[in-house]
Short mmCIF file of C-alpha atoms in Angstrom, two decimals:
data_model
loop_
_atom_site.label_atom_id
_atom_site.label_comp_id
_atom_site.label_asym_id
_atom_site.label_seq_id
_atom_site.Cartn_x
_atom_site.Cartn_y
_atom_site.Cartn_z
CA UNK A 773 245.90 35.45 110.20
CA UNK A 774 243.00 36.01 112.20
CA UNK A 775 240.66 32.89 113.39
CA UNK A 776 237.13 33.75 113.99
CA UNK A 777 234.86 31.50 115.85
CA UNK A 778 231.22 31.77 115.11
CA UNK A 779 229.01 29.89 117.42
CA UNK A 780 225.67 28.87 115.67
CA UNK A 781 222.66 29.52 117.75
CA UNK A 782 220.34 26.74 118.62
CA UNK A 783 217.13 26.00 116.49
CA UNK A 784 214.08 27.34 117.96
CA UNK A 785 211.43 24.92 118.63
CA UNK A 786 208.05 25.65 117.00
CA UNK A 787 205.02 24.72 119.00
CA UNK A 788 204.18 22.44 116.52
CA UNK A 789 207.16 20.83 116.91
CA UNK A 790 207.10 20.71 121.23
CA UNK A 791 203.93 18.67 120.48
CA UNK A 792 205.04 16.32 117.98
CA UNK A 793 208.14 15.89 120.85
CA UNK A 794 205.96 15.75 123.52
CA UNK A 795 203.63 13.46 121.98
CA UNK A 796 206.18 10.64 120.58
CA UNK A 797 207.30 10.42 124.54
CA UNK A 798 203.90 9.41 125.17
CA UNK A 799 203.38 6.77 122.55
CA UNK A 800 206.71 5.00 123.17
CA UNK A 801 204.88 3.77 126.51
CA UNK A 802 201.00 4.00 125.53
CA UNK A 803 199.88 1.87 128.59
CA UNK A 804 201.72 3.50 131.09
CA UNK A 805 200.42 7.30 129.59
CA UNK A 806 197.01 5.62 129.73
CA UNK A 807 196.95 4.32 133.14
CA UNK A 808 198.40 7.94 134.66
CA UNK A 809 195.63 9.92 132.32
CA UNK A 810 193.05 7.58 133.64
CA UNK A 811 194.15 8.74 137.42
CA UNK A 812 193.75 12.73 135.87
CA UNK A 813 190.22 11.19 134.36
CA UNK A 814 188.88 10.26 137.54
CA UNK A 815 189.20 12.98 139.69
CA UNK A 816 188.37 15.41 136.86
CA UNK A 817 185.01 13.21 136.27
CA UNK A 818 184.05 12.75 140.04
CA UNK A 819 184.67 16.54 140.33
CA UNK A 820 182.58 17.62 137.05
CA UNK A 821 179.52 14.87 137.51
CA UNK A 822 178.78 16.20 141.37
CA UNK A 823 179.05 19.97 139.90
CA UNK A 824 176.77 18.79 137.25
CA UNK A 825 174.62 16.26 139.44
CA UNK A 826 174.19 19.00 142.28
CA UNK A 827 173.23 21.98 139.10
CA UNK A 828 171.07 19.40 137.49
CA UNK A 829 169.19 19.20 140.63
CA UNK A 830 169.24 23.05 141.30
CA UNK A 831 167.41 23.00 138.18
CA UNK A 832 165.39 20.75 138.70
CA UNK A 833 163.57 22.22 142.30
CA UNK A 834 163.61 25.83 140.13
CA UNK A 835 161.37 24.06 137.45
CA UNK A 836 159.34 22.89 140.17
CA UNK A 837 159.09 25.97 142.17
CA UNK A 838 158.40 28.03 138.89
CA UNK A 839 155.63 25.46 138.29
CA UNK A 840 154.16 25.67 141.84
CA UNK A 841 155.18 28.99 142.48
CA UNK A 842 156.73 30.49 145.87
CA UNK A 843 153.55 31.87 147.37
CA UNK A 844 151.82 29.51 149.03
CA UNK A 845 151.62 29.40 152.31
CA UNK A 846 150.14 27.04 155.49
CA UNK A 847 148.72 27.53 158.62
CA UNK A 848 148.38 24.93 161.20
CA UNK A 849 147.26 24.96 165.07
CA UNK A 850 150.96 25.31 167.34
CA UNK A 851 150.82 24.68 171.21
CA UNK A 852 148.54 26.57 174.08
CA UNK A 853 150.95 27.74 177.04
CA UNK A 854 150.32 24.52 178.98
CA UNK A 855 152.02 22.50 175.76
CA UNK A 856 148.43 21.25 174.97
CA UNK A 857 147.91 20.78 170.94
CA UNK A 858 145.76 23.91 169.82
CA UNK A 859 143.02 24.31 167.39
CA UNK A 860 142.21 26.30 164.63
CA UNK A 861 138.77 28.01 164.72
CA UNK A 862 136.12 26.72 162.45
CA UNK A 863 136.08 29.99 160.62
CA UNK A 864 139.77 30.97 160.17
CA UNK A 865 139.84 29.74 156.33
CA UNK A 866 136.96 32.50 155.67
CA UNK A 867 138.91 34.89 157.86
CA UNK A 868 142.23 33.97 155.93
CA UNK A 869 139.98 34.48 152.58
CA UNK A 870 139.53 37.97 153.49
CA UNK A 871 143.05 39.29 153.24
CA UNK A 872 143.40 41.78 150.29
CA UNK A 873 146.27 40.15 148.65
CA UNK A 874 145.11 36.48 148.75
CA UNK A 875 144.43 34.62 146.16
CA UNK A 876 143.15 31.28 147.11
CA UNK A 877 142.20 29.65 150.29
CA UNK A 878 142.05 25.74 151.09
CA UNK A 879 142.40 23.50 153.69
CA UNK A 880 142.27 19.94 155.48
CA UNK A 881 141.38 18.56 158.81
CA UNK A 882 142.64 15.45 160.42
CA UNK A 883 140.19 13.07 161.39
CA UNK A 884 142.35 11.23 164.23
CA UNK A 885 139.98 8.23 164.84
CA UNK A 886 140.14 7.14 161.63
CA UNK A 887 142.65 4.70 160.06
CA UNK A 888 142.83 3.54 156.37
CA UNK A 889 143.07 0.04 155.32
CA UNK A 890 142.57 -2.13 152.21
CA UNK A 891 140.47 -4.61 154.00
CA UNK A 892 138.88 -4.72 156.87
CA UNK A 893 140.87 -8.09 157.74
CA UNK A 894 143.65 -6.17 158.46
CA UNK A 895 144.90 -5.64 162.46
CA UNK A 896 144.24 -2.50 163.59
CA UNK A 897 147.92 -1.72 164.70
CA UNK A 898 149.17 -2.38 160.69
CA UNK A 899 148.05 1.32 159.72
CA UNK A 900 150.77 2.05 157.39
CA UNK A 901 151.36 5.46 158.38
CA UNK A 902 148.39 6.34 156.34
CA UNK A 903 146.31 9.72 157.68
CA UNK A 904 142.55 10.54 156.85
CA UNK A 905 142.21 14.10 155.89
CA UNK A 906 138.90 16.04 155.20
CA UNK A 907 139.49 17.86 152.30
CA UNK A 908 138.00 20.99 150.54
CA UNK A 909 136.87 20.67 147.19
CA UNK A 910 139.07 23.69 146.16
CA UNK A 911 142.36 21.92 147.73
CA UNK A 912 143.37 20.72 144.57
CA UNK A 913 143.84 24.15 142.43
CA UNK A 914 144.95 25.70 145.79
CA UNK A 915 148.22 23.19 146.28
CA UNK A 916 148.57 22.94 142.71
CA UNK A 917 148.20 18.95 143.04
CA UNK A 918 147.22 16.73 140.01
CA UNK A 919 145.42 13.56 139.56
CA UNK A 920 147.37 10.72 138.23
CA UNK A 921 144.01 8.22 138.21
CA UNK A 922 140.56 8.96 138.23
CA UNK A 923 139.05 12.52 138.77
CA UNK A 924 139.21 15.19 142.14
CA UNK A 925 136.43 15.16 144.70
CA UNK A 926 133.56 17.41 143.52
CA UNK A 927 130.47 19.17 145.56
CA UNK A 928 128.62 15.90 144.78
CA UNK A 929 131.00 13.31 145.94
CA UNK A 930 132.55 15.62 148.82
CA UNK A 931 129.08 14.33 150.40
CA UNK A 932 129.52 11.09 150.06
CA UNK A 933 131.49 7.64 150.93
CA UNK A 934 134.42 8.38 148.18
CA UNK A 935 137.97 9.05 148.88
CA UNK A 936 141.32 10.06 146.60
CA UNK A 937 144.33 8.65 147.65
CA UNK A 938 148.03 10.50 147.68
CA UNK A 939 150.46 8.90 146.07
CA UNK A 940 152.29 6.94 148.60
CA UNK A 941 148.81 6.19 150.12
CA UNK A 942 148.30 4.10 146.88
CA UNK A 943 151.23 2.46 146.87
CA UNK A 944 151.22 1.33 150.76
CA UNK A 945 147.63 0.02 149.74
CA UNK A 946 148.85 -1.70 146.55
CA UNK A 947 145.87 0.23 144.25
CA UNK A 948 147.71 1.36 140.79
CA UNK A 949 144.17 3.25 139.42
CA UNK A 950 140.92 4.35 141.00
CA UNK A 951 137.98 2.20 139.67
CA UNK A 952 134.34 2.06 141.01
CA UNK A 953 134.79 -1.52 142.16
CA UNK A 954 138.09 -0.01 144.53
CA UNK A 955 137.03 0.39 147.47
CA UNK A 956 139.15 1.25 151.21
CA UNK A 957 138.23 0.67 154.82
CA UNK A 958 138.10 3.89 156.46
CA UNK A 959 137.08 4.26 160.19
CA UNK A 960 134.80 1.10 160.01
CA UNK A 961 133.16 2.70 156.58
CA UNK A 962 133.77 1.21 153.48
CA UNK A 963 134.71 4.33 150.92
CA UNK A 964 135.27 4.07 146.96
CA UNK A 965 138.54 4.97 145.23
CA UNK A 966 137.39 7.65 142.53
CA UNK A 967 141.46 9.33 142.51
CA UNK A 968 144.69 8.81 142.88
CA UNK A 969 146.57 12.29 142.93
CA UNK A 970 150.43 12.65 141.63
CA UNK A 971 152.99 13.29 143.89
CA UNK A 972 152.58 16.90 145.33
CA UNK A 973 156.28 18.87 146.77
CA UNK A 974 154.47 21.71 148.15
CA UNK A 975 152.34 19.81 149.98
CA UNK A 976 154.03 16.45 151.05
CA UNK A 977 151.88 15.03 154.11
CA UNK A 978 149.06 14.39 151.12
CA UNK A 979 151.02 11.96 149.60
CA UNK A 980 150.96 9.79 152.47
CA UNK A 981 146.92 10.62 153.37
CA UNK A 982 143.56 9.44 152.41
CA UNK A 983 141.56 12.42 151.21
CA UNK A 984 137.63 12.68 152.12
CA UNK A 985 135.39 15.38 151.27
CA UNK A 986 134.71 17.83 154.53
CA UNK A 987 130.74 16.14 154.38
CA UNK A 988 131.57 13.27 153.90
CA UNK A 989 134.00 13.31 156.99
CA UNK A 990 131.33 14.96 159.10
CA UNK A 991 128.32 12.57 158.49
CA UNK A 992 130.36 9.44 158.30
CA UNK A 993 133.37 9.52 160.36
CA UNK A 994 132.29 12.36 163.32
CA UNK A 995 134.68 15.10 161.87
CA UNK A 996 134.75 18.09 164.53
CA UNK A 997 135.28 20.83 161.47
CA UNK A 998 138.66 22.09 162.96
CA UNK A 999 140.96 22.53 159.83
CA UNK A 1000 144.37 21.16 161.17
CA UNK A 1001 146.26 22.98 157.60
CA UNK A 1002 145.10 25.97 156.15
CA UNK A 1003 146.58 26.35 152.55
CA UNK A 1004 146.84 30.10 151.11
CA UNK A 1005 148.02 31.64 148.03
CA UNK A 1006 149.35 35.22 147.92
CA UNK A 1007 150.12 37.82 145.06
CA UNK A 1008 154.20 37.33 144.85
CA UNK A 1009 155.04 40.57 145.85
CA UNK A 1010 152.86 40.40 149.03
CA UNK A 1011 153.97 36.68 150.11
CA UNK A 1012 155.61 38.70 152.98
CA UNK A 1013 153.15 40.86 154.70
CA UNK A 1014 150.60 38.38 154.27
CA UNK A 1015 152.97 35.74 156.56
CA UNK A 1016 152.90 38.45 158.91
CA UNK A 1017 149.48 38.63 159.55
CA UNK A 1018 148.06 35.25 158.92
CA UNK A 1019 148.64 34.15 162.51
CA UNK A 1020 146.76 36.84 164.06
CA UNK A 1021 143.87 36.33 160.89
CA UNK A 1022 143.49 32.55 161.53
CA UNK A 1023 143.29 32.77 165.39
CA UNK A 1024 142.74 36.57 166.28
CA UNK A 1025 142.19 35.05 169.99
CA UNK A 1026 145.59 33.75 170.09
CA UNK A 1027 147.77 34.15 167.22
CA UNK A 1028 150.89 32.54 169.04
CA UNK A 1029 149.15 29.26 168.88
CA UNK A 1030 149.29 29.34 164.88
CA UNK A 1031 152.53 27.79 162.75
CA UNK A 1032 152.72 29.58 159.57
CA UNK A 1033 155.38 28.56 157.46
CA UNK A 1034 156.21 28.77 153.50
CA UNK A 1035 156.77 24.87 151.75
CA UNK A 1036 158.86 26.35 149.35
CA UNK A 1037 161.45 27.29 151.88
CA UNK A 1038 161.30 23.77 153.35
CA UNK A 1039 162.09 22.65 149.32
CA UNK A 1040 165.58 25.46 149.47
CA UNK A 1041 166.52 24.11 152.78
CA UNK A 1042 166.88 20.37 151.43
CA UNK A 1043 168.63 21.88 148.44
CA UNK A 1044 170.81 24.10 150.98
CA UNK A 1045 171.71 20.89 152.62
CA UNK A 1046 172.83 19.07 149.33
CA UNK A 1047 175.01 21.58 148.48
CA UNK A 1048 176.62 21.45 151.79
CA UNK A 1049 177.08 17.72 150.99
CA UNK A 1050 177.78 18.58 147.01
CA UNK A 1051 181.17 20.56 148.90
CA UNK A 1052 181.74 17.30 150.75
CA UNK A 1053 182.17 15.13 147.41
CA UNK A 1054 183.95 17.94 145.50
CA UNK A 1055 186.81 17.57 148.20
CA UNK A 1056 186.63 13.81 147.55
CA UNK A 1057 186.88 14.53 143.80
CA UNK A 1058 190.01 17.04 144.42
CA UNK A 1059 191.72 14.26 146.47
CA UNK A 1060 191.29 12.09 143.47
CA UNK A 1061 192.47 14.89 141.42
CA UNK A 1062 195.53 15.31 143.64
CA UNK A 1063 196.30 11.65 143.48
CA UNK A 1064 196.64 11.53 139.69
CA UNK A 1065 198.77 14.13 139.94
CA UNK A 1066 201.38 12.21 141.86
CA UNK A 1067 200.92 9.38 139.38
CA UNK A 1068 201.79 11.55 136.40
CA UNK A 1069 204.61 13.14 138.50
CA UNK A 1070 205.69 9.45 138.98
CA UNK A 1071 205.57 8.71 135.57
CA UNK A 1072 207.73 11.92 134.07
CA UNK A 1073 210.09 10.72 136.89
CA UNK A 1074 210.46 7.24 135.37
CA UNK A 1075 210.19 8.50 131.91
CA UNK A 1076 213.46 10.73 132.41
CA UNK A 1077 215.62 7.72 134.17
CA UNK A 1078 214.35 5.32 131.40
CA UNK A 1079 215.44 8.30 128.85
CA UNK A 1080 219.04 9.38 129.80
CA UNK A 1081 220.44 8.14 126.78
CA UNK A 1082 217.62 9.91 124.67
CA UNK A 1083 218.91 13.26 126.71
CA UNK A 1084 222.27 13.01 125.94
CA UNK A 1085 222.06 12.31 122.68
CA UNK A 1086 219.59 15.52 122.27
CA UNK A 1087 221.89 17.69 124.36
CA UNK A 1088 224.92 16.98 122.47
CA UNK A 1089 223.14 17.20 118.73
CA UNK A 1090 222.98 20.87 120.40
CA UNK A 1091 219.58 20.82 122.36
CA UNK A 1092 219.70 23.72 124.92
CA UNK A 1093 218.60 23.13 128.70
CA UNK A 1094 215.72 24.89 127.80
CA UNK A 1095 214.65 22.48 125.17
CA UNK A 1096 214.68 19.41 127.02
CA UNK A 1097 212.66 21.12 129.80
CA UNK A 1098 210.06 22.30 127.65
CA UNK A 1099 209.81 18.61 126.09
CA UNK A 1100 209.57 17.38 129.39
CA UNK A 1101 207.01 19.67 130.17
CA UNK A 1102 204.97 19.21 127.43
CA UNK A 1103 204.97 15.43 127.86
CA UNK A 1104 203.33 16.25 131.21
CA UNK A 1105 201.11 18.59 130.08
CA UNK A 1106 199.83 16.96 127.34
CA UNK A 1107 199.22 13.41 129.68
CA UNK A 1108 197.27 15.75 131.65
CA UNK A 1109 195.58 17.44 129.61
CA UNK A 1110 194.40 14.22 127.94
CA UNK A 1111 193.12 13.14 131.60
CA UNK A 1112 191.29 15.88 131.64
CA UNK A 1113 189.41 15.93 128.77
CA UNK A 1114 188.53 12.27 129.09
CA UNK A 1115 187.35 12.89 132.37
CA UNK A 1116 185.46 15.97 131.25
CA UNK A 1117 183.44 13.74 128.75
CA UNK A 1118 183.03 10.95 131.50
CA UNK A 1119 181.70 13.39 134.06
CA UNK A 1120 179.26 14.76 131.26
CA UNK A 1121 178.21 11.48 130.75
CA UNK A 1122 177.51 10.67 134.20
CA UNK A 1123 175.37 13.24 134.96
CA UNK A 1124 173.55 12.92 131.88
CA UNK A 1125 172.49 9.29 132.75
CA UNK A 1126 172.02 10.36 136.88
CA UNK A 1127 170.26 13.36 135.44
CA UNK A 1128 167.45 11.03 133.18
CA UNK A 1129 167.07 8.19 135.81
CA UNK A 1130 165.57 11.12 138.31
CA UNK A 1131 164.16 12.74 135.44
CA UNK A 1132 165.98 15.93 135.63
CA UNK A 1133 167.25 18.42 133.33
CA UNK A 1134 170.84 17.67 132.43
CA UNK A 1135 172.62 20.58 132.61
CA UNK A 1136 176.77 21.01 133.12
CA UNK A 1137 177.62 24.36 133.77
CA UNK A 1138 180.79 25.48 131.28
CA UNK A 1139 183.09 26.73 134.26
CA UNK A 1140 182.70 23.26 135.05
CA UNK A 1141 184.03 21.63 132.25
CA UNK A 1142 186.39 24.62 131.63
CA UNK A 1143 187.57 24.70 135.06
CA UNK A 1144 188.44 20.92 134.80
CA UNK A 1145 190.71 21.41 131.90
CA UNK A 1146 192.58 24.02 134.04
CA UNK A 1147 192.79 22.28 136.62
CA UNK A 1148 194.64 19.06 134.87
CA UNK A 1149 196.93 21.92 133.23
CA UNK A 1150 197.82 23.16 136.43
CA UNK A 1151 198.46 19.70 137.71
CA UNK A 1152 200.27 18.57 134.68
CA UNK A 1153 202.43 21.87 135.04
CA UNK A 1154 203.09 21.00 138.86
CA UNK A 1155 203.89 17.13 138.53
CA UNK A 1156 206.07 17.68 135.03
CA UNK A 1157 208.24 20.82 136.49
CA UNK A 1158 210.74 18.44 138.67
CA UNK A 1159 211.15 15.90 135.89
CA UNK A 1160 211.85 18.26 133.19
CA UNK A 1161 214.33 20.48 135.59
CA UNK A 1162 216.38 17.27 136.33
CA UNK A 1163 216.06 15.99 132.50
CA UNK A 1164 217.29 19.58 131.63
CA UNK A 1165 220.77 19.17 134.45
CA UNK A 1166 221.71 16.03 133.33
CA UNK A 1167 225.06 16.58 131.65
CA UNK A 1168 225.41 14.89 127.55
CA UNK A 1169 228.72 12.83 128.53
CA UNK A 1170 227.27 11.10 131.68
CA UNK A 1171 223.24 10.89 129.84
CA UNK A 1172 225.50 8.94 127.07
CA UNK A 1173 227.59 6.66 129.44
CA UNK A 1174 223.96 5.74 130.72
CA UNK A 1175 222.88 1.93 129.58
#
C-alpha cells in the first residue's frame, strides 16, 4: 500500500480581507493608532498649508498684477558724479509723453519743506514719516490707484488748498473719511481733506504721502516744479524698449543720473523671497513628517511584542510568513495613510482660514494634497517593513510559549 501525502496550500488573502486584518489591529488599541496618525497629521498638514499658503499668495500678487498690469514704469532723479542728489528737468514728463509706445504719463514732486500734521499743536520733529507730494491730476488713472473716501483732485481743486491722503497717511493722522470740515496742517497752510485713496502696490511711497495738486504746491508751499517720480505706462509688448530709452528721454543731458525701474518686479522679488522662505518651512514640515514616521515605526514595533501570541496562533492555524508580513504591513500602512488624510483636510483647512483673513484666493494645488498621501504611504511602507519582517520570523512554538 502506497501512502500519499497531499499538502494543502495556504488560503490566499483577498485585499478585502488584508484590510479587515489590518484594520482590527488598529482598533484593539484606538488611542495609541490615534496618537501615531496624529504625528503623520501634522507634518502632512504643516507641509500642505505652507504649499497652499505660499500658492494662495502666488495667486494672489497675479490677481493684482493682472489688475494693475506689468507695464508701468518710474523714473526718478539718481546721483550727479560728485554723489550730489540730481534733478529731473521740468519738461521730462512731456518728453517721456512723446515716446511712440506710451500710453500714459504722470508724475509727483516732493515738496521737502513741507511736513504734514493734524494740528498745528503738534512738535515739529513728530512728522510721522508722512511726505507732501505735488501731484498731477492724471496720477490717479496712470498708477491705477482708487479712492476709498471722497473724490481725486480735479483741474479745479489741483489749484487750491485741498489735499488726498494715502492710505497709511490717514491712518498715522487718525482721519477714517474725507469731509469738508477735515482739514491738515501742511507747511504752515491749513489744507482740506477732499480723499482718501486705497492702498496702491504699484505705487507704495503714496500710501504713506499727502497728495497736493502741482498749483496748489507752487502758489502755496514754493514748489520748484522738479518731478522727483515720473510714472509711465507702455503697450505690453514694448515695456522693454521703452525702459531702455526712458533714461536718456527724461534727462537727454545726462541720462545716467535717471533710476528707471519696473514696480512690478519689486512685487516678484518679495514673492521670490517668500518662496525662498516657503522652502524653509517645507523642510520644517518634512522633519515633522519624518518624526511621525518613527512614532508609527515605534508603534508596529510594540504592536508585534504585545502580539506574539496572536502570531503564533496565526502561523500554526497555517498562516504563511508572507501573510503575517503583509498584515503587518497593512496595519502600518493603513495608520499612515489615515495620518495623511487627516492631515490633508487639516492643511486644507488652514490655508483656507490664512487664505480669508488676508483676503486671498484659497487655492491648494492637487499635487499637494496628492503628494501628501504618497508621502504617508511611503512612510507607512518604511516604518511598517521591520515590524512585519520580525512578526513574519517569529517561529509558532516560541510566539505560543509567549505570555
Amino acid at each position: 500500500m502506497t501512502t500519499m501525502t497531499h499538502r494543502l496550500a495556504p488560503a490566499r488573502m483577498r485585499a478585502s480581507d488584508v484590510l479587515m486584518v489590518g484594520a482590527a489591529g488598529l482598533r484593539t488599541r484606538p488611542m495609541r493608532a490615534f496618537l501615531s496618525a496624529l504625528g503623520i497629521a501634522i507634518g502632512i498638514a504643516a507641509m500642505v498649508a505652507v504649499v497652499g499658503v505660499s500658492t494662495s499668495s502666488r495667486a494672489d500678487l497675479q490677481e493684482t498684477l493682472d489688475r494693475l498690469g506689468t507695464n508701468l514704469l518710474t523714473a526718478g532723479p539718481g546721483n550727479d558724479i560728485f554723489g550730489d542728489a540730481a534733478t529731473l528737468p521740468d519738461e521730462s514728463v512731456e518728453m517721456i509723453r512723446r515716446i511712440g509706445p506710451v500710453t500714459a504719463v504722470s508724475a509727483v514732486g516732493k515738496v521737502p519743506d513741507a511736513k504734514v500734521y493734524r494740528s498745528d499743536r503738534i512738535p515739529e520733529v513728530e512728522t510721522n514719516g508722512l511726505l507732501c507730494l505735488a501731484a498731477r491730476v492724471d496720477l490717479l488713472s496712470t498708477v491705477s490707484a482708487t479712492v476709498a473716501s471722497g473724490t481725486w483732485l480735479n483741474e479745479a481743486t489741483a489749484k487750491y488748498p485741498a489735499v488726498v491722503l494715502g492710505s497709511a497717511a490717514a491712518d498715522r493722522l487718525g482721519i477714517g473719511a474725507a469731509g469738508q470740515d477735515v482739514q491738515v496742517y501742511i507747511g504752515g497752510e491749513w489744507f482740506t481733506v477732499i480723499g482718501v485713496l486705497d492702498p496702491t502696490p504699484l505705487a507704495p511711497e503714496l500710501d504713506s504721502a499727502a497728495l497736493i495738486g502741482w498749483g496748489a504746491a507752487e502758489s502755496y508751499l514754493d514748489f520748484d516744479s522738479h518731478p522727483t517720480t515720473v510714472y509711465t505706462r507702455a503697450e505690453e509688448e514694448h515695456v522693454t524698449a521703452v525702459r531702455d530709452v526712458l533714461a536718456a528721454t527724461a534727462n537727454p543731458e545726462a541720462p545716467s543720473e535717471v533710476d528707471v525701474s519696473r514696480p512690478s518686479d519689486a512685487l516678484e522679488a518679495k514673492q521670490a523671497a517668500d518662496r525662498a522662505f516657503t522652502g524653509l518651512l517645507l523642510g520644517l514640515g518634512a522633519v515633522a513628517l519624518l518624526v511621525g514616521g518613527v512614532g508609527v515605526a515605534n508603534t508596529m514595533v510594540i504592536s508585534v511584542l504585545e502580539r506574539r501570541a496572536e502570531i503564533g496562533l496565526r502561523r500554526s492555524l497555517g498562516a504563511t510568513r508572507g501573510q503575517v508580513r503583509v498584515q503587518f504591513l497593512s496595519e502600518s500602512l493603513l495608520l499612515s495613510a489615515l495620518g495623511g488624510a487627516g492631515g490633508v483636510v487639516l492643511g486644507t483647512a488652514v490655508t483656507a482660514i490664512y487664505a480669508a483673513t488676508q483676503d486671498w484666493p484659497a487655492v491648494v494645488p492637487p499635487w499637494a494634497a496628492a503628494g501628501g498621501i504618497g508621502a504617508t504611504l511611503v512612510i507607512g511602507a518604511a516604518a511598517g517593513l521591520y515590524p512585519a519582517i520580525r512578526a513574519a520570523r517569529l517561529p509558532p512554538t516560541e510566539a505560543l510559549a509567549t505570555p
